[in-house]
Amino acid sequence: MIDDPQYYIQGVLEQNRRILSRTITLVESSLPAHRELAQTIVDALLPYTGKSVRLGITGVPGVGKSTFIESLGMMLVREKTHPLKKIKLRKAHNVAVLAVDPSSTRSGGSVLADKTRMEKLSVEERAFIRPSPSGGTLGGVARKTRETMLVCEAAGFDVIIVETVGVGQSETAVASMVDFFLVLMLAGAGDELQGIKKGVLEIADGLAVNKADGDNVEKANHAKKEYESALHFLNPSTYSWTAPVLTCSAREMSGIEGVWNMVLEYIDKLGTTGELAEKRRKQALDWMWSLVEEGLRERFRRNTEIKDLLPAITGDVERGETAATLAAARLLSLLDKNGSV
Amino acid sequence: MIDDPQYYIQGVLEQNRRILSRTITLVESSLPAHRELAQTIVDALLPYTGKSVRLGITGVPGVGKSTFIESLGMMLVREKTHPLKKIKLRKAHNVAVLAVDPSSTRSGGSVLADKTRMEKLSVEERAFIRPSPSGGTLGGVARKTRETMLVCEAAGFDVIIVETVGVGQSETAVASMVDFFLVLMLAGAGDELQGIKKGVLEIADGLAVNKADGDNVEKANHAKKEYESALHFLNPSTYSWTAPVLTCSAREMSGIEGVWNMVLEYIDKLGTTGELAEKRRKQALDWMWSLVEEGLRERFRRNTEIKDLLPAITGDVERGETAATLAAARLLSLLDKNGSV
């Protein structure tokens, strides 16, 4: 393992795929030495980051997430020209697909963003697919994906898609690192809204009802209406944006462009008002604080005396034998006693 | 100020109102000496706590919260006997009304649970009304109210009503200390659901549409239906309970008993399944952890070197000049450097 940060920094900026992958491997490593090296690299790359559209995507298994991402990705890596006149309507994008899946195991790696799921996209020049960092807590996985996103931006990717299966709090984690959080929905039979995970609509910037094809079109339109009325009060537009609901068919490649235009409209609108820049500033700061608190908790738990006492104390609190305040005070006093956290 | 814990412990257990008030004053004090004394007292009283119905109540200003609480309180402090036969249908309860209002100022004290708002109830033998502890963070205010609740339970109050105006996260704070969280609603004109604060329905154990009187009855019933359909997917019943929606008129004293019966049914149901005990255990443990994390943050911020560096570092992170991970690592390293938090 080369330990000269310049090697990675240069390589990434020169868009060298092999070095990009190596850098991400460093970012994903848990070895202190690697972590330190990765931090130096990410910090040096920082000035070259931020020039991408950060799109988060979630949806329950079976909603067709991979197919949707592949369709969207395939559309974006190709430039769009006017059918008759040879005017370029959209430039070809460099698309990186990352994932946050805390359930993924070290051994098998993540199923998310698995190349085998996106055969067409994975062989595209302009596409880069990276499975979810495996193992560790959601916090750890999210941290690694965040840094990988920055590294990919420095490597010239101007569209970053971060997908999640929505295990535990992973949607919130992804929503807090992207510009636009898209929730893919299904037009199920009967009550559309039962399947919704608590709170996910509240953080959605937009919805897309997938599989709006064949006999399913009518169902999808019905679902669209139900979601719209739900969003109406579930997702009070706190800024100059109210989450729209669209329908699409990833399989038939229909409506995909509409979804992308929704994202662009959002970027454009909030870019003009300055809300997007503010959102990113806040995301960075919130992230720093969550890392600080994670660190504090870690140090707290590492304290040997606390480690020994914790089971007994938590037991007493659960049984109502010790007041929570007293228990907390006791635990914290151990820190002072030991001098250091 | 007497500093012998026994004085307070005995006084509270003997249900001495004057000593009860003094104990609560200790609990609300921020002086380290008082805090320590209060902790000893609360811990000693702990075995005598928990034998009450803990009811949290929120609602926007104008919903008639005080009138509702007074009506409910007046009903509960009187025993209910059968109109014809002299059978006791409900024993007279001892009702304590507490409040969580982080916006209340030290000077004026809290408007919440202000005696002047509940003239009838405040003069009742069996009622005890305590304004919100004033000043400090929500965490601090909530902590004081939690301990006051325990002290009141030890003093023989078997119904504790904790009200909040719902400033910031105060609803979540109150919901996390009570058995049943009641949300008072209003039958407004037009869209009922606009007024709802994000997330409040998700933590509600029940709703009551107030002011269902006179010309308003029809409106109230309409609102009831709207809230019911909203709760249907907003508040997926995670356990053997789905939040019901009732209508009532605190002014006309109608429907109040229905609301109370809803609370009792909840207590009965979840008491049998053991979910209520589990809920209280979890609440106590969560509380301990939030206190620990509060303490850790406090120690972190107290660190002089961090204090000096924080503005610069947060600025760098906001401007995207320093990576959040690196910033967090730097800040945490200062702890180790200083040895102590």
XYZ file of C-alpha atoms in Angstrom:
682
model
C 0.000 0.000 0.000
C 1.576 3.290 -1.133
C 1.433 5.775 1.746
C 2.212 8.976 -0.142
C -1.003 11.064 -0.204
C 0.207 12.840 -3.369
C -0.018 9.561 -5.302
C -3.725 9.297 -4.551
C -4.507 12.998 -4.821
C -2.855 13.261 -8.238
C -4.352 9.998 -9.436
C -7.854 10.993 -8.468
C -7.561 14.441 -10.040
C -6.227 12.804 -13.214
C -9.346 10.630 -13.121
C -7.276 7.448 -12.981
C -9.852 4.760 -12.260
C -7.424 2.323 -10.677
C -6.129 4.938 -8.247
C -9.697 6.152 -7.629
C -10.646 2.649 -6.538
C -7.557 2.395 -4.348
C -8.368 5.723 -2.720
C -11.901 4.566 -1.968
C -10.479 1.373 -0.502
C -8.407 3.578 1.817
C -11.496 5.628 2.703
C -13.354 2.418 3.509
C -10.541 0.934 5.568
C -10.860 0.904 9.336
C -7.111 0.734 10.026
C -6.028 3.925 11.839
C -3.100 4.424 9.472
C -5.410 4.173 6.451
C -7.998 6.427 8.085
C -5.366 9.094 8.679
C -4.047 8.866 5.141
C -7.602 8.951 3.774
C -8.395 12.063 5.815
C -5.351 13.858 4.405
C -6.343 12.887 0.869
C -10.021 13.843 1.240
C -9.070 17.156 2.815
C -6.688 17.912 -0.074
C -9.345 16.964 -2.633
C -11.993 19.109 -0.948
C -11.448 22.186 -3.157
C -12.252 20.024 -6.201
C -15.508 18.673 -4.777
C -19.087 19.915 -4.734
C -19.510 20.355 -8.485
C -21.991 17.504 -8.884
C -25.670 16.764 -8.557
C -26.025 14.605 -5.461
C -29.057 12.371 -5.814
C -30.214 9.992 -3.088
C -32.591 7.169 -3.979
C -34.519 4.812 -1.728
C -37.335 2.354 -2.165
C -38.475 -0.961 -0.756
C -37.085 -4.170 -2.287
C -39.055 -5.006 -5.410
C -39.687 -1.385 -6.364
C -37.178 -1.791 -9.173
C -34.454 0.433 -7.772
C -31.560 -1.108 -9.712
C -33.453 -1.029 -12.978
C -34.403 2.588 -12.326
C -30.838 3.607 -11.513
C -29.527 1.760 -14.543
C -32.090 3.419 -16.818
C -31.349 6.854 -15.357
C -27.624 6.239 -15.507
C -27.739 5.012 -19.104
C -29.690 8.130 -20.060
C -27.232 10.453 -18.321
C -23.988 8.984 -19.670
C -25.180 9.659 -23.218
C -25.468 13.197 -24.514
C -28.876 14.211 -25.774
C -29.115 15.944 -29.126
C -32.141 17.324 -30.914
C -33.616 14.629 -33.199
C -33.675 16.907 -36.270
C -31.292 19.813 -35.726
C -27.963 18.750 -34.330
C -28.269 20.844 -31.159
C -26.914 19.356 -27.956
C -29.748 19.291 -25.402
C -27.821 17.582 -22.626
C -24.142 16.871 -22.253
C -22.949 13.393 -21.374
C -22.563 13.072 -17.601
C -20.085 11.074 -15.572
C -22.210 9.059 -13.179
C -21.034 7.456 -9.959
C -23.395 5.055 -8.195
C -22.678 4.577 -4.495
C -24.684 2.847 -1.806
C -25.382 2.882 1.908
C -26.330 -0.546 3.172
C -25.421 -1.153 6.821
C -26.738 -4.700 6.478
C -24.078 -5.651 3.931
C -21.511 -8.125 5.209
C -17.737 -7.886 4.925
C -17.527 -11.199 3.121
C -20.115 -10.928 0.377
C -19.945 -7.175 0.124
C -23.151 -5.334 -0.558
C -25.937 -6.419 -2.828
C -26.596 -2.738 -3.397
C -24.972 -1.247 -6.481
C -23.707 -4.713 -7.228
C -22.312 -4.605 -10.758
C -24.183 -7.737 -11.694
C -27.401 -5.836 -11.086
C -26.506 -3.091 -13.540
C -24.837 -4.979 -16.355
C -25.345 -2.320 -19.029
C -24.357 0.637 -16.878
C -21.362 -1.040 -15.282
C -19.579 -1.397 -18.617
C -20.154 2.256 -19.556
C -17.037 4.425 -19.854
C -18.634 7.293 -17.970
C -20.166 5.189 -15.191
C -18.598 4.084 -11.924
C -20.443 1.683 -9.645
C -19.232 1.056 -6.128
C -20.976 -1.322 -3.699
C -21.793 -0.207 -0.180
C -18.880 -0.256 2.251
C -19.526 -3.391 4.248
C -19.577 -4.014 7.956
C -19.650 -1.498 10.764
C -22.345 0.779 12.068
C -24.648 2.885 9.910
C -22.626 5.887 11.036
C -19.449 4.271 9.791
C -20.940 3.140 6.501
C -22.478 6.572 5.886
C -19.194 8.303 6.721
C -17.345 6.176 4.181
C -19.953 6.795 1.476
C -19.849 10.545 2.137
C -16.083 10.622 1.668
C -16.302 8.349 -1.375
C -18.783 10.851 -2.826
C -16.272 13.658 -2.349
C -13.489 11.591 -3.899
C -15.703 10.779 -6.911
C -16.531 14.462 -7.347
C -12.830 15.288 -7.354
C -12.426 12.569 -9.996
C -14.799 14.450 -12.278
C -18.096 12.698 -11.671
C -20.838 15.308 -11.985
C -23.752 13.083 -11.002
C -23.514 11.060 -7.799
C -26.320 8.621 -7.117
C -26.447 7.277 -3.567
C -28.893 4.448 -3.111
C -30.116 2.749 0.050
C -32.417 -0.136 0.878
C -33.730 1.811 3.826
C -32.567 -0.403 6.649
C -33.035 1.330 9.989
C -32.135 4.988 9.706
C -30.198 4.657 6.475
C -32.646 6.887 4.556
C -32.025 9.744 6.946
C -28.294 9.162 6.615
C -28.489 9.303 2.818
C -30.898 12.265 2.764
C -28.398 14.168 4.911
C -25.619 13.797 2.330
C -27.455 14.522 -0.942
C -29.078 17.514 -2.622
C -32.221 15.685 -3.681
C -33.724 12.661 -1.951
C -35.923 10.596 -4.265
C -38.313 7.964 -2.942
C -39.326 5.258 -5.393
C -42.803 3.898 -4.795
C -44.846 1.019 -6.087
C -48.450 1.006 -7.171
C -49.593 -1.797 -4.930
C -53.089 -3.146 -4.630
C -55.373 -1.402 -2.163
C -53.899 0.896 0.407
C -50.815 2.484 -1.095
C -49.686 4.087 2.083
C -49.305 1.091 4.324
C -45.924 0.222 2.909
C -44.472 3.636 3.668
C -41.738 3.648 6.234
C -42.395 6.042 9.064
C -40.866 9.418 8.364
C -39.513 8.659 4.887
C -42.036 10.898 3.124
C -41.096 13.754 5.411
C -37.542 13.784 4.091
C -38.439 13.137 0.438
C -37.768 15.922 -2.066
C -39.696 14.008 -4.682
C -41.536 10.743 -5.316
C -41.693 8.501 -8.369
C -44.217 5.701 -8.721
C -42.330 3.065 -10.703
C -43.640 0.242 -12.903
C -46.251 2.548 -14.410
C -46.555 0.303 -17.465
C -49.036 -2.122 -19.022
C -52.081 -2.826 -16.884
C -50.349 -1.060 -14.052
C -50.661 2.474 -15.463
C -54.065 3.160 -13.924
C -52.987 1.809 -10.558
C -49.893 3.989 -10.703
C -51.905 7.119 -11.395
C -54.192 6.279 -8.490
C -51.184 5.776 -6.229
C -49.779 9.106 -7.453
C -52.923 10.872 -6.247
C -52.847 9.139 -2.873
C -49.212 10.034 -2.333
C -49.843 13.627 -3.383
C -52.549 14.081 -0.768
C -50.358 12.380 1.822
C -47.386 14.595 1.017
C -49.657 17.608 1.250
C -49.482 17.541 5.041
C -46.840 14.898 5.626
C -44.182 16.898 3.926
C -44.918 20.587 4.528
C -42.702 22.426 2.050
C -40.448 24.254 4.467
C -38.754 26.160 1.637
C -39.479 27.119 -1.940
C -40.151 23.505 -2.866
C -42.978 21.017 -2.456
C -42.160 17.390 -3.193
C -43.807 16.401 -6.503
C -45.070 12.909 -7.324
C -44.336 11.475 -10.774
C -44.908 8.128 -12.428
C -42.367 6.245 -14.502
C -41.407 2.862 -15.864
C -37.760 2.023 -15.497
C -38.317 -1.115 -17.542
C -39.840 0.784 -20.480
C -37.519 3.779 -19.961
C -40.571 6.067 -19.763
C -40.815 8.963 -17.347
C -37.146 8.669 -16.409
C -36.311 11.960 -18.093
C -39.217 13.575 -16.217
C -37.713 12.466 -12.921
C -34.331 13.888 -13.891
C -35.941 17.183 -14.930
C -37.599 17.353 -11.526
C -34.179 17.037 -9.911
C -32.744 19.731 -12.195
C -35.655 22.065 -11.451
C -34.993 21.599 -7.751
C -31.271 22.297 -8.155
C -32.077 25.348 -10.265
C -34.709 26.757 -7.901
C -32.826 26.252 -4.651
C -29.585 27.170 -6.341
C -30.973 30.599 -7.180
C -32.382 31.265 -3.728
C -29.137 30.110 -2.113
C -31.001 27.393 -0.206
C -28.977 24.642 -1.863
C -25.653 26.145 -0.782
C -27.112 26.643 2.697
C -28.328 23.034 2.725
C -24.852 21.764 1.859
C -23.212 23.997 4.478
C -25.610 22.693 7.100
C -25.062 19.103 5.981
C -21.294 19.469 6.389
C -21.637 21.051 9.817
C -24.218 18.515 11.033
C -21.926 15.784 9.806
C -18.983 17.201 11.764
C -21.074 17.348 14.920
C -22.384 13.819 14.516
C -18.775 12.667 14.100
C -17.768 14.559 17.243
C -20.624 12.988 19.219
C -19.821 9.565 17.789
C -16.255 10.096 18.943
C -17.335 11.184 22.405
C -19.608 8.146 22.781
C -16.775 5.902 21.599
C -14.357 7.348 24.163
C -17.017 7.033 26.830
C -17.553 3.352 26.074
C -13.813 2.704 25.834
C -13.381 3.831 29.464
C -12.620 0.561 31.267
C -14.287 1.481 34.574
C -17.436 2.499 32.732
C -17.314 -0.707 30.718
C -17.280 -2.692 33.958
C -20.048 -0.706 35.658
C -22.389 -0.133 32.724
C -24.323 -3.434 32.799
C -25.081 -3.100 36.527
C -26.054 0.569 36.275
C -28.272 0.179 33.221
C -29.923 -2.773 34.971
C -30.636 -0.640 38.046
C -32.122 2.109 35.872
C -34.304 -0.354 33.961
C -35.572 -1.878 37.200
C -36.216 1.608 38.570
C -33.712 1.099 41.375
C -31.497 4.018 40.391
C -32.667 7.341 39.016
C -31.467 8.039 35.491
C -29.977 11.363 36.571
C -27.939 9.734 39.347
C -26.828 6.913 37.044
C -25.710 9.386 34.378
C -23.908 11.502 36.973
C -22.099 8.422 38.303
C -21.004 7.305 34.846
C -19.803 10.787 33.917
C -17.930 11.137 37.218
C -15.876 8.111 36.235
C -14.523 10.088 33.294
C -13.249 12.848 35.550
C -11.871 10.249 37.936
C -9.938 8.578 35.153
C -8.853 11.982 33.982
C -9.447 11.192 30.326
C -12.348 9.975 28.227
C -32.076 25.976 52.923
C -32.107 22.756 54.971
C -29.521 20.350 53.539
C -30.633 17.138 55.231
C -32.131 14.870 52.540
C -34.193 13.045 55.191
C -36.166 16.236 55.813
C -37.335 16.326 52.206
C -37.734 12.579 51.786
C -39.914 12.280 54.895
C -41.869 15.426 54.064
C -42.670 14.253 50.552
C -43.691 10.774 51.692
C -45.926 12.377 54.358
C -47.464 14.360 51.496
C -46.518 17.653 53.126
C -47.311 20.219 50.423
C -44.888 22.847 51.709
C -41.981 20.392 51.754
C -43.086 19.002 48.375
C -42.794 22.493 46.907
C -39.403 22.997 48.531
C -38.182 19.680 47.142
C -39.297 20.658 43.654
C -37.495 23.983 44.083
C -34.354 21.973 44.824
C -34.951 19.793 41.770
C -35.334 22.917 39.641
C -32.259 24.630 41.057
C -29.122 24.782 38.947
C -26.723 25.193 41.886
C -24.406 22.136 42.035
C -25.048 21.711 45.780
C -28.817 21.719 45.217
C -28.520 19.383 42.240
C -26.563 16.884 44.328
C -29.034 17.087 47.206
C -31.944 16.739 44.762
C -30.366 13.659 43.184
C -30.024 11.992 46.573
C -33.651 12.781 47.387
C -35.054 11.636 44.042
C -33.032 8.431 44.211
C -34.354 7.709 47.713
C -37.935 8.414 46.608
C -37.628 6.189 43.543
C -39.116 3.064 45.209
C -42.292 5.078 45.904
C -42.699 6.283 42.328
C -44.339 4.843 39.233
C -47.797 4.257 40.699
C -49.493 6.934 38.628
C -51.024 7.489 35.226
C -48.617 9.722 33.334
C -50.519 11.774 30.778
C -48.848 14.156 28.370
C -50.920 16.807 26.632
C -50.026 19.134 23.784
C -51.928 21.421 21.469
C -51.435 24.710 19.675
C -52.286 27.920 21.534
C -56.016 28.541 21.292
C -56.926 24.867 21.319
C -58.205 25.316 24.886
C -55.520 23.309 26.637
C -55.904 24.937 30.054
C -59.684 24.635 29.990
C -59.359 20.994 28.958
C -56.863 20.205 31.710
C -58.978 22.011 34.272
C -62.110 20.140 33.189
C -60.273 16.810 33.242
C -58.647 17.626 36.568
C -61.922 18.717 38.183
C -63.502 15.473 37.025
C -60.659 13.344 38.395
C -60.350 14.946 41.835
C -63.997 14.088 42.549
C -65.072 10.512 43.065
C -67.768 9.278 40.745
C -70.714 7.443 42.234
C -73.646 5.847 40.516
C -76.534 8.396 40.239
C -79.112 6.045 41.742
C -77.359 3.307 43.641
C -74.556 4.581 45.823
C -71.839 2.548 44.110
C -68.440 4.190 43.672
C -67.590 4.185 39.961
C -64.319 6.067 40.227
C -62.253 6.996 43.237
C -61.099 10.560 43.719
C -57.643 11.020 42.213
C -54.772 13.221 43.323
C -53.822 15.203 40.233
C -50.528 16.978 39.648
C -50.271 19.298 36.656
C -46.727 19.939 35.464
C -45.446 21.643 32.346
C -42.529 21.677 29.929
C -42.074 25.093 28.372
C -38.471 25.854 27.383
C -39.605 29.314 26.281
C -40.585 30.339 29.795
C -38.371 33.022 31.328
C -36.737 32.981 34.736
C -38.413 36.230 35.753
C -42.049 35.720 34.884
C -41.960 31.991 35.234
C -44.007 29.957 32.816
C -47.441 30.820 31.546
C -48.039 27.099 31.327
C -49.867 25.567 34.265
C -50.171 29.079 35.622
C -52.568 28.914 38.561
C -54.509 31.891 37.282
C -55.416 29.851 34.209
C -56.943 27.073 36.285
C -58.717 28.941 39.032
C -61.122 26.163 39.959
C -58.587 23.332 39.885
C -55.845 25.261 41.681
C -57.929 25.589 44.849
C -58.792 21.876 44.911
C -57.435 19.885 47.862
C -56.388 17.000 45.639
C -54.829 19.101 42.882
C -51.274 20.419 42.627
C -50.302 22.782 39.827
C -46.672 23.591 39.155
C -45.542 25.942 36.385
C -42.804 24.886 33.987
C -39.285 25.174 35.352
C -38.044 28.355 33.740
C -34.885 29.112 31.847
C -32.319 26.712 30.512
C -32.324 24.324 27.574
C -35.186 22.005 26.680
C -33.042 19.166 28.005
C -32.691 20.931 31.342
C -36.370 21.861 31.587
C -37.442 18.332 30.650
C -35.027 16.815 33.173
C -36.482 18.956 35.963
C -40.058 18.109 35.011
C -39.220 14.393 34.892
C -37.797 14.502 38.418
C -40.692 16.655 39.640
C -43.013 13.982 38.259
C -41.233 11.326 40.309
C -41.355 13.491 43.432
C -45.088 14.070 42.936
C -45.670 10.339 42.535
C -43.850 9.727 45.808
C -46.114 12.372 47.357
C -49.152 10.289 46.461
C -50.324 11.849 43.207
C -51.770 9.090 41.066
C -52.439 11.171 37.959
C -49.643 13.317 36.552
C -50.542 15.615 33.688
C -47.579 17.062 31.804
C -48.524 19.777 29.342
C -46.458 21.501 26.688
C -47.026 24.263 24.168
C -44.958 22.340 21.675
C -42.049 24.717 21.255
C -39.274 23.065 19.251
C -38.856 19.457 20.314
C -40.768 19.798 23.571
C -43.490 17.391 22.426
C -40.957 14.643 21.902
C -39.473 15.429 25.306
C -42.873 15.155 26.983
C -43.921 12.062 25.005
C -40.726 10.374 26.192
C -41.679 10.815 29.868
C -45.363 9.879 29.865
C -47.449 6.742 29.385
C -49.988 8.355 27.093
C -49.398 11.339 24.835
C -52.597 13.196 23.979
C -52.745 15.727 21.163
C -55.527 18.293 21.368
C -56.770 19.457 18.009
C -59.058 22.170 16.766
C -61.761 21.938 14.147
C -60.519 24.782 12.002
C -62.003 25.963 8.740
C -60.816 24.201 5.597
C -57.743 22.051 5.685
C -57.502 20.533 9.140
C -54.086 19.119 8.617
C -52.146 22.231 7.820
C -51.817 23.187 11.447
C -50.205 19.926 12.422
C -46.644 20.161 13.562
C -44.341 17.807 11.697
C -44.031 14.526 13.501
C -46.447 15.233 16.331
C -49.083 12.799 15.041
C -46.469 10.059 14.874
C -45.899 10.208 18.616
C -49.551 10.676 19.585
C -51.252 7.847 21.480
C -54.586 9.563 20.984
C -56.214 12.694 19.589
C -59.081 14.819 20.869
C -60.777 17.452 18.735
C -61.748 20.123 21.258
C -64.457 22.795 21.087
C -66.922 20.299 19.622
C -69.851 22.420 20.782
C -72.562 24.639 19.300
C -72.203 25.255 15.577
C -68.797 23.666 15.755
C -69.982 20.079 16.299
C -70.252 19.273 12.605
C -66.861 20.801 11.850
C -65.366 18.792 14.709
C -66.755 15.529 13.373
C -65.388 16.347 9.936
C -61.996 17.083 11.444
C -62.181 13.805 13.388
C -62.537 11.907 10.097
C -59.653 13.750 8.472
C -57.362 13.082 11.411
C -58.388 9.436 11.476
C -57.386 8.906 7.851
C -54.160 10.818 8.457
C -53.298 8.741 11.515
C -54.023 5.625 9.516
C -50.650 5.833 7.797
C -48.990 8.625 9.734
C -49.077 6.704 12.949
C -48.725 2.998 12.174
C -49.661 1.265 15.415
C -46.359 -0.377 16.238
C -47.903 -2.274 19.159
C -51.328 -3.404 20.294
C -52.672 0.131 20.014
C -53.846 2.458 17.256
C -54.286 6.094 18.216
C -58.031 6.869 18.355
C -59.558 10.263 17.543
C -62.297 11.610 19.813
C -64.218 14.865 20.018
C -64.905 16.822 23.183
C -65.826 20.206 24.569
C -63.781 21.256 27.560
C -66.024 24.294 27.960
C -69.209 22.221 28.113
C -67.482 19.376 29.993
C -68.654 16.937 27.304
C -66.487 14.100 26.014
C -63.901 14.621 28.752
C -64.783 11.331 30.405
C -64.458 9.640 27.012
C -60.915 10.933 26.676
C -60.045 9.666 30.154
C -61.549 6.261 29.368
C -59.359 6.114 26.260
C -56.307 6.680 28.457
C -57.470 3.987 30.911
C -58.105 1.523 28.080
C -54.558 2.146 26.845
C -53.082 1.649 30.318
C -55.150 -1.505 30.748
C -54.269 -2.980 27.344
C -50.547 -2.257 27.392
C -50.402 -3.038 31.090
C -51.602 -6.568 30.413
C -49.236 -7.194 27.509
C -46.332 -5.793 29.523
C -45.702 -3.138 26.866
C -46.327 -0.328 29.334
C -43.696 -1.594 31.769
C -41.339 -2.061 28.827
C -42.110 1.472 27.632
C -41.236 2.918 31.047
C -38.036 0.873 31.270
C -36.999 2.112 27.848
C -37.905 5.697 28.744
C -35.709 5.566 31.847
C -32.783 4.092 29.930
C -33.116 6.514 27.001
C -33.234 9.318 29.521
C -30.017 8.140 31.159
C -28.270 7.986 27.799
C -29.463 11.422 26.745
C -28.142 12.765 30.052
C -24.805 11.052 29.459
C -24.546 12.514 25.954
C -25.615 15.927 27.247
C -22.843 15.651 29.811
C -20.291 14.631 27.198
C -21.230 17.550 24.934
C -21.025 19.889 27.903
C -17.531 18.674 28.813
C -16.511 18.952 25.171
C -17.656 22.566 24.958
C -16.092 23.412 28.313
C -12.650 22.459 26.969
C -10.892 25.824 26.644
C -8.762 24.911 23.623
C -11.836 23.628 21.792
C -13.737 26.763 22.773
C -11.017 28.871 21.165
C -10.733 26.793 17.990
C -14.403 25.961 17.392
C -15.463 29.154 15.556
C -12.566 28.903 13.101
C -13.030 25.177 12.490
C -16.807 25.324 12.020
C -16.257 28.231 9.650
C -13.796 26.186 7.592
C -16.245 23.277 7.436
C -19.118 25.545 6.384
C -16.978 27.110 3.667
C -15.910 23.630 2.543
C -12.269 24.375 3.343
C -11.886 21.556 5.853
C -13.454 18.117 5.606
C -15.927 17.376 8.385
C -14.059 14.188 9.292
C -10.758 16.006 9.648
C -12.372 18.813 11.642
C -14.012 16.328 13.995
C -10.754 14.400 14.386
C -8.894 17.620 15.212
C -11.423 18.691 17.798
C -11.459 15.259 19.428
C -7.661 15.126 19.470
C -7.681 18.261 21.646
C -9.488 16.251 24.317
C -6.736 13.655 24.439
C -4.130 16.406 24.385
C -5.710 18.114 27.359
C -6.015 14.738 29.005
C -9.522 15.444 30.216
C -12.808 16.486 28.687
